[in-house]
Coordinates of C-alpha atoms and ligand atoms in Angstrom, one line a residue:
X1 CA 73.8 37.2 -70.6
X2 CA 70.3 37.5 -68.6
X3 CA 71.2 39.1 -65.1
X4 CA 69.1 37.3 -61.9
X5 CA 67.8 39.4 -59.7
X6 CA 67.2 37.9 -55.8
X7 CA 63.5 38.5 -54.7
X8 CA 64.0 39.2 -51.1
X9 CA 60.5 38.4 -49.9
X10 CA 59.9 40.7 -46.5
X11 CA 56.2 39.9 -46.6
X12 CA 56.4 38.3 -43.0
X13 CA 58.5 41.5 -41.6
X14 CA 57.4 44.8 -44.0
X15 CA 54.3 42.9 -45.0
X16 CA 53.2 42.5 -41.4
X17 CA 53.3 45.8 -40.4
X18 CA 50.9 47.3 -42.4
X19 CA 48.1 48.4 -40.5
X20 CA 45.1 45.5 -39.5
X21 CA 47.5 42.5 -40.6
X22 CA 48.8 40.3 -37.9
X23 CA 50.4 36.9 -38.2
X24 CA 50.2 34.2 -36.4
X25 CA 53.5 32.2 -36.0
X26 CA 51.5 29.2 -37.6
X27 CA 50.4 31.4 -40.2
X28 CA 53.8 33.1 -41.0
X29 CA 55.1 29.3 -41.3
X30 CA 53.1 28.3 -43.7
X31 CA 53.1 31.2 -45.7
X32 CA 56.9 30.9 -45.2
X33 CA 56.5 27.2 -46.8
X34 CA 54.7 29.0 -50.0
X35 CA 57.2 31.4 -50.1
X36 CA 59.8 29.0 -50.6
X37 CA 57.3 26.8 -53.3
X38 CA 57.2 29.9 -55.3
X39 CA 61.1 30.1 -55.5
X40 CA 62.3 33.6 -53.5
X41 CA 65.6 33.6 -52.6
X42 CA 65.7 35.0 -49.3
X43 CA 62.5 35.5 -46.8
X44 CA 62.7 38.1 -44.1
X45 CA 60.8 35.8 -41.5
X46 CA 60.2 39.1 -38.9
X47 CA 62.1 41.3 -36.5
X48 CA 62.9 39.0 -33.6
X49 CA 63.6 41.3 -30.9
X50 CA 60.1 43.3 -31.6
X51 CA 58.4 40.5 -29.3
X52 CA 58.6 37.0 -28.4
X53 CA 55.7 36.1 -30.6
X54 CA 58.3 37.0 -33.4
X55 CA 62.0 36.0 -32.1
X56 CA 59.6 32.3 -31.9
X57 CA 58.4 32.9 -35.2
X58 CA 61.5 33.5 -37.1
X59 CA 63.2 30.6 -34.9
X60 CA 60.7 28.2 -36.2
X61 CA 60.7 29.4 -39.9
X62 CA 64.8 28.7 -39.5
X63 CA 64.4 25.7 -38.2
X64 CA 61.4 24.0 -40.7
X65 CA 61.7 26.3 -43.9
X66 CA 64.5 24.5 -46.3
X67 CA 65.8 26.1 -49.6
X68 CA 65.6 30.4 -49.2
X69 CA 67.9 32.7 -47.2
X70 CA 66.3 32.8 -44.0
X71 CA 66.7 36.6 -42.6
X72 CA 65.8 38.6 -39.3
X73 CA 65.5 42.7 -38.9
X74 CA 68.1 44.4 -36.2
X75 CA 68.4 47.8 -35.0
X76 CA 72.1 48.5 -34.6
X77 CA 71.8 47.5 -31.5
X78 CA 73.3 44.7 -29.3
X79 CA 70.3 43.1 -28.0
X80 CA 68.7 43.5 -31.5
X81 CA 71.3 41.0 -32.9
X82 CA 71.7 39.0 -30.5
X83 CA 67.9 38.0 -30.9
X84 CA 68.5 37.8 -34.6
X85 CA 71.4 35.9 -34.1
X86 CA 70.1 33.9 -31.7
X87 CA 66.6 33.1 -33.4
X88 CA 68.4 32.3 -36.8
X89 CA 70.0 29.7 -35.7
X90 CA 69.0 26.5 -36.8
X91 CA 68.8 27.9 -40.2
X92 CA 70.8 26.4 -42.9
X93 CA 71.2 30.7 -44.8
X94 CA 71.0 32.8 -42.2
X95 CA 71.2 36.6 -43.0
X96 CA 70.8 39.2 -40.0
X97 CA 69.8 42.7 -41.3
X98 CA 71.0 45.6 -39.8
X99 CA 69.4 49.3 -40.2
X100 CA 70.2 52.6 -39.0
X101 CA 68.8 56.2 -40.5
X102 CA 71.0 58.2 -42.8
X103 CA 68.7 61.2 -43.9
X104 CA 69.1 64.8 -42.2
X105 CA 65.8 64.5 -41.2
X106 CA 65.7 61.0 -39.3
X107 CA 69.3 61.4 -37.6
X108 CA 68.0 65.3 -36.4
X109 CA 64.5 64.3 -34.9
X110 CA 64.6 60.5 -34.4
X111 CA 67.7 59.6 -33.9
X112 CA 69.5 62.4 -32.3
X113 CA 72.8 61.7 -33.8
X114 CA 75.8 63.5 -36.1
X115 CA 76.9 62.0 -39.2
X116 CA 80.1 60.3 -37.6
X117 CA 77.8 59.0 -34.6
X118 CA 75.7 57.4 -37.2
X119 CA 78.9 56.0 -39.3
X120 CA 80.4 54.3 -35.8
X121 CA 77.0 52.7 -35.1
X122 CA 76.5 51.3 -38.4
X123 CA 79.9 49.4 -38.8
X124 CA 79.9 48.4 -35.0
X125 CA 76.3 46.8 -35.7
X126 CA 77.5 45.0 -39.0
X127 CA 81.0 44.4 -37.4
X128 CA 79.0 42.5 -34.3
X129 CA 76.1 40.9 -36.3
X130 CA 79.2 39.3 -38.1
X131 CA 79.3 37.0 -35.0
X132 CA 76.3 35.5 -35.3
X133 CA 76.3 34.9 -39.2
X134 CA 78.8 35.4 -42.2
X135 CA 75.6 36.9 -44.6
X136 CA 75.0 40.7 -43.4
X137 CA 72.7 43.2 -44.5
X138 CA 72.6 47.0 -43.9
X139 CA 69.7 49.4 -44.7
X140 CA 70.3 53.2 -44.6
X141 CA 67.4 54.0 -43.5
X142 CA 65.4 56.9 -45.3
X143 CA 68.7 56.2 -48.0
X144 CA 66.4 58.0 -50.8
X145 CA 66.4 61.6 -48.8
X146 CA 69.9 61.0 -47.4
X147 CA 73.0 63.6 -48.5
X148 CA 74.7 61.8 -51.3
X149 CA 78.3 62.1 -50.0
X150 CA 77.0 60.8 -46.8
X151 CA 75.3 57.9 -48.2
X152 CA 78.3 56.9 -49.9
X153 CA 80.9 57.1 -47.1
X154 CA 78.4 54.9 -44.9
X155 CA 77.7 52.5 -48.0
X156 CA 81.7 52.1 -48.0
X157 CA 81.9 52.0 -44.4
X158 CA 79.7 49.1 -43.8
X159 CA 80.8 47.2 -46.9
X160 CA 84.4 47.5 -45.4
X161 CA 82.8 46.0 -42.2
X162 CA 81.7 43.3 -43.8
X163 CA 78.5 43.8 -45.4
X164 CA 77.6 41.7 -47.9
X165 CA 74.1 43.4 -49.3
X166 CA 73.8 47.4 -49.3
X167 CA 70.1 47.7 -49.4
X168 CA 68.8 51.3 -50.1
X169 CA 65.4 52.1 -49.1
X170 CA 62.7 54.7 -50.0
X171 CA 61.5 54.3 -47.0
X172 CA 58.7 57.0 -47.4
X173 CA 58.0 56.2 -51.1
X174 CA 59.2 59.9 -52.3
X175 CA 61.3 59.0 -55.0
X176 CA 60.5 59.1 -58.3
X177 CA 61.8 56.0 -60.9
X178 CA 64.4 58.4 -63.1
X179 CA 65.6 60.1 -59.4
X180 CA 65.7 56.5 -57.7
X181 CA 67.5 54.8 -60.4
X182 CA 70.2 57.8 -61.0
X183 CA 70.9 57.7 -57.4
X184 CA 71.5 53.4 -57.7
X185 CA 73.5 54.3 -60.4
X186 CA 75.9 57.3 -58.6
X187 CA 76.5 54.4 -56.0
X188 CA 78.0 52.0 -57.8
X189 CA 80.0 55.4 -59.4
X190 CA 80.9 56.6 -56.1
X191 CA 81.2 54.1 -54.0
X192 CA 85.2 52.5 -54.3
X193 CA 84.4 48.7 -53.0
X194 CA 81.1 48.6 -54.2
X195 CA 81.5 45.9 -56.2
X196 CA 82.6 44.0 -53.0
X197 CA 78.3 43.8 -52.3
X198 CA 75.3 43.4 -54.0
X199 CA 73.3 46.6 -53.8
X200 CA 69.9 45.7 -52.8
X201 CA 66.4 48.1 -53.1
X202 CA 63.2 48.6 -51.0
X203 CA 61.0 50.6 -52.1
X204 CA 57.7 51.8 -50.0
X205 CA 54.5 52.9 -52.0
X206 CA 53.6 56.0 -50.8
X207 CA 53.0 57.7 -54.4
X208 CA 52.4 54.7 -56.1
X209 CA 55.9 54.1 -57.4
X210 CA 57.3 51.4 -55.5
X211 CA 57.4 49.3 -58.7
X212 CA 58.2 51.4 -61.1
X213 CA 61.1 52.5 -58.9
X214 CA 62.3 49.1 -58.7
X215 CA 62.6 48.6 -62.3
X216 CA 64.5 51.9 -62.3
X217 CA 66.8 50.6 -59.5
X218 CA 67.4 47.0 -61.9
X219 CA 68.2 48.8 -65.0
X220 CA 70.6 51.3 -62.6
X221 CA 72.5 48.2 -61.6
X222 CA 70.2 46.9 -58.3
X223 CA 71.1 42.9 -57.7
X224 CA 68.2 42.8 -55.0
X225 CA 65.2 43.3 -55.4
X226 CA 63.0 44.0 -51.6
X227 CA 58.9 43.4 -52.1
X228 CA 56.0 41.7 -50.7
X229 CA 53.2 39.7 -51.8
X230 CA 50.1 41.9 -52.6
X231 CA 52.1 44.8 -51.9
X232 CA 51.3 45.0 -48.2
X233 CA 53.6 47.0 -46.0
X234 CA 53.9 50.2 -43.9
X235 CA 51.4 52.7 -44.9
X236 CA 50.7 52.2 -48.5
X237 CA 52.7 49.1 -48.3
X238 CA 56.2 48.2 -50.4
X239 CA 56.9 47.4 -54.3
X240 CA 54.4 44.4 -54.8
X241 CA 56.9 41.1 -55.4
X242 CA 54.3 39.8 -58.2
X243 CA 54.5 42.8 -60.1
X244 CA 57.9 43.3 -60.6
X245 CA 58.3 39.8 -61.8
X246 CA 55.9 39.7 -64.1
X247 CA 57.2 43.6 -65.7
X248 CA 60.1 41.7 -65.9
X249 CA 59.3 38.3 -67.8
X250 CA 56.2 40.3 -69.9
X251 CA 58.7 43.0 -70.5
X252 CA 61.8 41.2 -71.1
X253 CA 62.2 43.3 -74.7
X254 CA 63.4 46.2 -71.9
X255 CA 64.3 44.8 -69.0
X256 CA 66.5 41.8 -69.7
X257 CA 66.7 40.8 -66.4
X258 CA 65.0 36.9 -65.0
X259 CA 64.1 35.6 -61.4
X260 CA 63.8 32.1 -60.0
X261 CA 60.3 32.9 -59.3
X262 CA 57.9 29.6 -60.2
X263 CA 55.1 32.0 -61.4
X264 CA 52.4 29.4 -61.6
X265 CA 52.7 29.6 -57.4
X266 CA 51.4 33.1 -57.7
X267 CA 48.1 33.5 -57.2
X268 CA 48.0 30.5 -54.8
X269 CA 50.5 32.7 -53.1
X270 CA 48.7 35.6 -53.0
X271 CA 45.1 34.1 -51.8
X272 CA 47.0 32.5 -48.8
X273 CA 48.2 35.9 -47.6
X274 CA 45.5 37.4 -48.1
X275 CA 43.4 34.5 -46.0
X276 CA 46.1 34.8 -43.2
X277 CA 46.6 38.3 -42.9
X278 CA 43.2 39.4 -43.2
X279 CA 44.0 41.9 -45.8
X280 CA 41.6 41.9 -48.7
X281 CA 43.4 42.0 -52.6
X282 CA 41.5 45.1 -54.0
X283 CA 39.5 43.7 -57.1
X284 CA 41.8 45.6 -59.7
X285 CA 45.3 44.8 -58.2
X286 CA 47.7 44.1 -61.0
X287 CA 48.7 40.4 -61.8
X288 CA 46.4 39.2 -58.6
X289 CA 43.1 41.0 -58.8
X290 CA 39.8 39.1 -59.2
X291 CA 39.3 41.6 -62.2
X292 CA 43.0 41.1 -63.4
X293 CA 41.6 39.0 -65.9
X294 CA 38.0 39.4 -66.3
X295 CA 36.5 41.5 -69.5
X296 CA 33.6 43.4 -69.6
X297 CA 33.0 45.1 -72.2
X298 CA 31.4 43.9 -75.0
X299 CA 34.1 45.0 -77.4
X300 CA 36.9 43.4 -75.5
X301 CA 34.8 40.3 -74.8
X302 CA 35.0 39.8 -78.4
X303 CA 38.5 40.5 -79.1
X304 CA 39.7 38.0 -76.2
X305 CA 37.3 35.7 -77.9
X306 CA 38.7 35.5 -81.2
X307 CA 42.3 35.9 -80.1
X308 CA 43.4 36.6 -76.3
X309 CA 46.5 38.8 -77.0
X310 CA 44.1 41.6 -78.4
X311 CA 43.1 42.3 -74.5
X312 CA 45.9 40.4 -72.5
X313 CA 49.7 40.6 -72.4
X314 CA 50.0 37.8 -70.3
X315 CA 48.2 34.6 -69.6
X316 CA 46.2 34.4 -66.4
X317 CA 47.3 30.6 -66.4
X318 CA 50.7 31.4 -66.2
X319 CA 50.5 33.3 -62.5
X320 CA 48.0 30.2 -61.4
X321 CA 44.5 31.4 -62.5
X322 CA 42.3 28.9 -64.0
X323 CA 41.5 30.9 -67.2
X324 CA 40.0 34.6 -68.4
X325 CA 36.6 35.5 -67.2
X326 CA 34.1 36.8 -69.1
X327 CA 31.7 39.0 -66.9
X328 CA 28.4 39.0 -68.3
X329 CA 26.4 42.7 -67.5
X330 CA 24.7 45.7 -69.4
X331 CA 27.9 46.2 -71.5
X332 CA 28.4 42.9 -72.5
X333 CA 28.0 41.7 -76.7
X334 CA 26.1 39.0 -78.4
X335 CA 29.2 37.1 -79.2
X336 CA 30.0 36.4 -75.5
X337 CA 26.4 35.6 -74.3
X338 CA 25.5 32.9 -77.5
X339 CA 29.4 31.4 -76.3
X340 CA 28.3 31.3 -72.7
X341 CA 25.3 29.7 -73.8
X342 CA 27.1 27.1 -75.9
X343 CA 29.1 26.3 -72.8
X344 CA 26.3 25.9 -71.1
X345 CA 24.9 23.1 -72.7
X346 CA 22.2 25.2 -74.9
X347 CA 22.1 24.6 -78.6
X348 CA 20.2 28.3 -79.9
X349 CA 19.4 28.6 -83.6
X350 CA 20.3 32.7 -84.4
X351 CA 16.1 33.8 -83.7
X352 CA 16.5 32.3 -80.0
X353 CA 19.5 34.1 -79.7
X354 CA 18.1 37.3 -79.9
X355 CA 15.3 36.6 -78.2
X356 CA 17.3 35.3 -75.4
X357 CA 19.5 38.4 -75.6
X358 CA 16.9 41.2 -76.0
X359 CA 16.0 40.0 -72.3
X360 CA 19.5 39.1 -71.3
X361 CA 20.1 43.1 -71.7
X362 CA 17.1 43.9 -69.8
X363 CA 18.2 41.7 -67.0
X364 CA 21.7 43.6 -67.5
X365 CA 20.5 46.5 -66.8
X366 CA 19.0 45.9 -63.5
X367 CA 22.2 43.5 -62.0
X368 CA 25.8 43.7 -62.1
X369 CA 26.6 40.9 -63.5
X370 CA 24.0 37.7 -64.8
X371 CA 25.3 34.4 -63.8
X372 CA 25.3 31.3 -65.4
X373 CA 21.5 30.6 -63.2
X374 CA 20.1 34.1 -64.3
X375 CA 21.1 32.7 -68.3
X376 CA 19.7 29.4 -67.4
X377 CA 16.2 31.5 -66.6
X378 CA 16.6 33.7 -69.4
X379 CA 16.7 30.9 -72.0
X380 CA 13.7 28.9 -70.1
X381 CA 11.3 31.5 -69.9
X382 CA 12.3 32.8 -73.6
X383 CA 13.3 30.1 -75.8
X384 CA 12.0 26.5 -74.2
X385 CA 8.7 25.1 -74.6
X386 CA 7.3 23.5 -71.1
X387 CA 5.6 20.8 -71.9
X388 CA 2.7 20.5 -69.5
X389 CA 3.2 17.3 -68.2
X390 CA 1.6 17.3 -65.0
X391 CA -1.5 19.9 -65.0
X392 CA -3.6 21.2 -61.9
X393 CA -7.3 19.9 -62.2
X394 CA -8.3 21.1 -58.7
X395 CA -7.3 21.8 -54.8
X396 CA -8.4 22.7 -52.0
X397 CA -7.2 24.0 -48.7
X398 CA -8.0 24.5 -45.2
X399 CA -5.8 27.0 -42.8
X400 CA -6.6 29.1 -40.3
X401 CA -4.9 30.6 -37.2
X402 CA -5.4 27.5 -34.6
X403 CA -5.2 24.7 -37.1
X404 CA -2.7 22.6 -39.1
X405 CA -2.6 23.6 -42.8
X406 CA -3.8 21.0 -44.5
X407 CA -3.6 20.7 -48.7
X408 CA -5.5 18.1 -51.3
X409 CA -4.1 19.0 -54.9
X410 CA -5.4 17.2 -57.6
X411 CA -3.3 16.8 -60.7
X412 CA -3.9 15.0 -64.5
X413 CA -0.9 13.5 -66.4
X414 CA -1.7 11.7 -69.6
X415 CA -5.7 12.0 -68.9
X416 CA -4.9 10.4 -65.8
X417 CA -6.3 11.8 -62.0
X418 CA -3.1 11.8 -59.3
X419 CA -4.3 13.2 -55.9
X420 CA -2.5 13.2 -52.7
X421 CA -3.0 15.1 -49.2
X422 CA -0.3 16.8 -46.8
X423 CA -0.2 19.0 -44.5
X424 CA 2.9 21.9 -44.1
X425 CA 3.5 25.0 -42.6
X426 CA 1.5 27.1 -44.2
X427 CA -1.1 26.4 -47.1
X428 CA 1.5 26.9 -49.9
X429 CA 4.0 24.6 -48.1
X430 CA 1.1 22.2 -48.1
X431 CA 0.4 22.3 -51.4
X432 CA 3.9 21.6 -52.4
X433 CA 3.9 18.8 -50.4
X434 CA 1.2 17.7 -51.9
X435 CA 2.2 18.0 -55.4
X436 CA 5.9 16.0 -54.6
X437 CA 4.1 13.3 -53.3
X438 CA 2.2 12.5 -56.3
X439 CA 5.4 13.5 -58.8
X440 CA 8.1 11.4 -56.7
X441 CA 10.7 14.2 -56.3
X442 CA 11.5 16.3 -53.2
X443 CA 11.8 20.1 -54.0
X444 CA 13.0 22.6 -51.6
X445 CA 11.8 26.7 -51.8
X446 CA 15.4 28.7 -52.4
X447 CA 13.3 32.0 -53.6
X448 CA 9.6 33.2 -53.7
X449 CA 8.4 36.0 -54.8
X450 CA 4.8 37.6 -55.8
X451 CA 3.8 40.8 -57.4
X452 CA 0.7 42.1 -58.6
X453 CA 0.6 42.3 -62.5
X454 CA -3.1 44.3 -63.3
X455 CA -4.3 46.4 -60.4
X456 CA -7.7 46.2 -59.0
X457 CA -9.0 43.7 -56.4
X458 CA -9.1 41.3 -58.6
X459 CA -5.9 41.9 -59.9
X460 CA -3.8 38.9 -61.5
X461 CA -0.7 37.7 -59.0
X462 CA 2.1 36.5 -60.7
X463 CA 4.3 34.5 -58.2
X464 CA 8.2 33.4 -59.6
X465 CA 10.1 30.6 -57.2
X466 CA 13.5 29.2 -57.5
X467 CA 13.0 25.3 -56.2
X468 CA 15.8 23.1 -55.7
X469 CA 15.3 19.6 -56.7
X470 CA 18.4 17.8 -56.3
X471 CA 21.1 19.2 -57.6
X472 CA 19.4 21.4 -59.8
X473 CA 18.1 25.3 -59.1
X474 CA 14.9 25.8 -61.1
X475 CA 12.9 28.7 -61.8
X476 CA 9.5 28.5 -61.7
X477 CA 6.5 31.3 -63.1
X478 CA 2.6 30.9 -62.6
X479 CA -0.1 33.3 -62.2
X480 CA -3.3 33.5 -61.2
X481 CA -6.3 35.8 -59.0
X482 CA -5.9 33.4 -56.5
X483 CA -2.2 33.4 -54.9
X484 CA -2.0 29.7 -53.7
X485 CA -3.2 28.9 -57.3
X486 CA -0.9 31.0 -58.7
X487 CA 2.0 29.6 -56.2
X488 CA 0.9 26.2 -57.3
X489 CA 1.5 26.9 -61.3
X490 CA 4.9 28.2 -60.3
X491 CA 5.9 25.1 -58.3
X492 CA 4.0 23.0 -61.3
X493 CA 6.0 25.1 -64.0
X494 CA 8.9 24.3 -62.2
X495 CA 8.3 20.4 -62.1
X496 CA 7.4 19.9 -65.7
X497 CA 10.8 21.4 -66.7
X498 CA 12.4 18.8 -64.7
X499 CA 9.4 16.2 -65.8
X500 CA 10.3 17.5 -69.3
X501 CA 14.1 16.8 -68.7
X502 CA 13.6 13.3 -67.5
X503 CA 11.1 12.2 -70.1
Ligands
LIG1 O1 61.4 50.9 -45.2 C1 62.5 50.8 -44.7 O2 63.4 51.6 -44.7 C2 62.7 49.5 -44.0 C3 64.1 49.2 -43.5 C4 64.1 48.5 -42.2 C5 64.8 48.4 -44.6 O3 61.8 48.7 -43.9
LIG2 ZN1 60.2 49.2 -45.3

């Protein structure tokens, strides 16, 4: 049969301790809501004795937040459960979780302490957070750099206190996955009433293995699983909670193992975290990266396009994104530019194509990436045919420092004379003005630019715009000696393709 594994979600306690991320008790609410849409079995709401701000927090997430195990962090220490205790209880689950330090290193210089020291400490804080709740937790703290025969006589000790979860941290991230899962497995070997608690793991990211070591601890015999959304944590953060469920339902040839996790609520998930907290999702993050499921390259681009398994082992709409993305730039093929242009709206025989692409690569070159606007120029300076609907017969303008621009512009459409007067800001403003009051529409400057194309004092100035007119962004090209004539054939250019449109 297909083990579960419980996600323990500690994004609102680990999670909020990584460096820059703070929470409001609003925020930690509602992402404690999502939390509990996207199915985890138990949320580590905070550490209530760490600060008002936090005992309130986890009180109110106890209180409102139906369905998960709702769990608070305590030192072994009195007043650490008692705030636990106390802020957990209007919850329906409550769990308190105890930790104290096992390792040589953290009971010499932190703690100050002998191994039976620690051993009395940790069952007297599991035997009085029993008090307050039947569900109890205990961490080891530093478990993964802590003398074996030690770490099993407190496992024992605390399970025999009443301990129900045995969670094993790598609290540094040192452990590597074959290490991390051997020790799981000499646990449940060496430990006599281990199979009186589920052993739980938490694993930090310091090398980049919190994951990996994860899936080491499940296959060891790990019931628990300890992560966080987006991997945020102390330092380099913890095992990222989307990541080991989706190893484990991609992989499930190797890992036969399932979750309760509603993997749809992912992404959502993640972008709300990452809104609250403040803490940006780097572009290539596994499962939740913008780039997660975006291609490139011109070869892949055409492998997703004929059949999406050739570049992705999972699909993005089954962790909430809306679909693959298809980045068009300088490495891009001809297979996904004439398909973005189909879903665009353009119907291209194969010469306009290439035409279209020959400059599409060009552009490429120069930008990132070419959006669906910069195609939309491409094909109308390229492929489409203007037709000249409205044509300039003649203007004039007056401008000077201490008077109002002023702008006549006379225009022929079917061998008929339109003329019409405005005044602007400037002469080119004017004219504009001008010309939308004898065409009817209203268009509004998003870009101008001008640049010289022959050199000389006469040279030719070739002035390109981007006018919006409605709801549409057009590009516009005209050129001329004279810049306001040349600005005019820009705006004009950019008019007939609308005019064009609407005939
Ligand atoms: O990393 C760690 O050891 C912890 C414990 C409190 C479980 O966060
Ligand atoms: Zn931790």
């Amino acid at each position: 049969m297909t083990k579960k594994i419980t996600i323990f979600d500690t994004t609102l306690r680990d999670g909020e301790q990584s460096p820059g991320a703070s929470l409001t008790s609003q925020g930690k609410l509602e992402i404690a809501y999502q939390l509990a849409n996207l199915g985890v079995d138990a949320i580590e709401a905070g550490f209530p004795v760490s600060s008002p701000g936090d005992f309130e927090s986890v009180r109110i997430i106890a209180k409102n937040v139906k369905g998960p195990i709702i769990c608070g962090l305590a030192r072994c220490m009195k007043k650490d459960i008692e705030a636990a205790g106390k802020s957990l209880k209007p919850a329906k689950r409550p769990r308190i979780h105890v930790f104290l330090a096992t390792s040589k290193i953290h009971m010499k210089y932190k703690l100050r302490k002998l191994e039976n020291e620690i051993i009395k400490l940790a069952v007297e804080g599991v035997t009085y957070a029993r008090r307050f709740a039947d569900d109890i937790e205990f961490s080891p703290e530093d478990a993964s750099r802590s003398e074996r025969e030690f770490l099993y006589r407190v496992v024992e000790e605390v399970i025999r206190a009443g301990a129900k979860t045995v969670n094993i941290p790598d609290t540094v991230g040192y452990a590597v996955p074959d290490e991390f899962g051997h020790l799981i497995g000499s646990i449940r070997g060496n430990v006599p009433n281990i199979d009186k608690a589920v052993i739980s793991v938490h694993c930090h990211n310091d090398l980049g293995l919190g994951v990996a070591n994860s899936l080491a601890a499940i296959k060891n015999g790990a019931g628990q699983v300890e992560c966080t959304i987006n991997g945020i944590g102390e330092r380099a953060g913890n095992a990222s909670l989307e990541e080991i469920v989706m190893a484990l339902c991609v992989r499930q040839d190797m890992l036969n193992f399932k979750t309760g996790i509603a993997r749809k609520e992912i992404y959502k998930t993640s972008r709300l975290v990452s809104k609250l907290t403040g803490m940006l999702v780097q572009p290539n993050k596994a499962i939740v990266g913008q780039n997660a499921f975006a291609h490139e390259s011109g070869i892949h681009q055409d492998g997703v396009l004929k059949k999406r398994i050739t570049y992705e082992i999972m699909k993005p709409q089954d962790v909430g994104f809306s679909g693959s993305k298809i980045v068009l730039g300088k490495h891009s093929g001809r297979h996904a530019f004439s398909e973005r242009l189909k879903a665009l709206g353009y119907k291209l025989n194969e010469k306009d194509v290439n035409k279209a692409f020959a400059r599409f690569k060009i552009v490429a070159d120069k930008k990132k990436e070419v959006f669906n606007e910069d195609l939309a120029t491409i094909v109308e300076d390229e492929v489409m045919v203007i037709p000249e609907i409205y044509h300039l017969e003649n203007f004039k303008v007056t401008s000077g420092t201490k008077i109002l621009p002023t702008a006549t512009v006379e225009l022929s459409k079917s061998k008929k004379i339109f003329k019409a007067t405005s005044s602007g800001d400037g002469p080119i403003d004017a004219c504009y003005k001008a010309i939308d009051k004898i065409v009817g529409l209203r268009g509004s400057l998003a870009d101008y630019g001008i640049r010289s194309v022959t050199s000389g004092k006469d040279a030719l100035g070739e002035v390109s715009i981007r006018v919006k007119i409605k709801k549409n962004e057009i590009s516009g090209r005209g050129a001329s000696t004279d810049i306001i004539e040349a600005s005019i054939k820009a705006y004009l250019n950019a008019i007939n393709k609308i005019a064009g449109k609407r005939k």
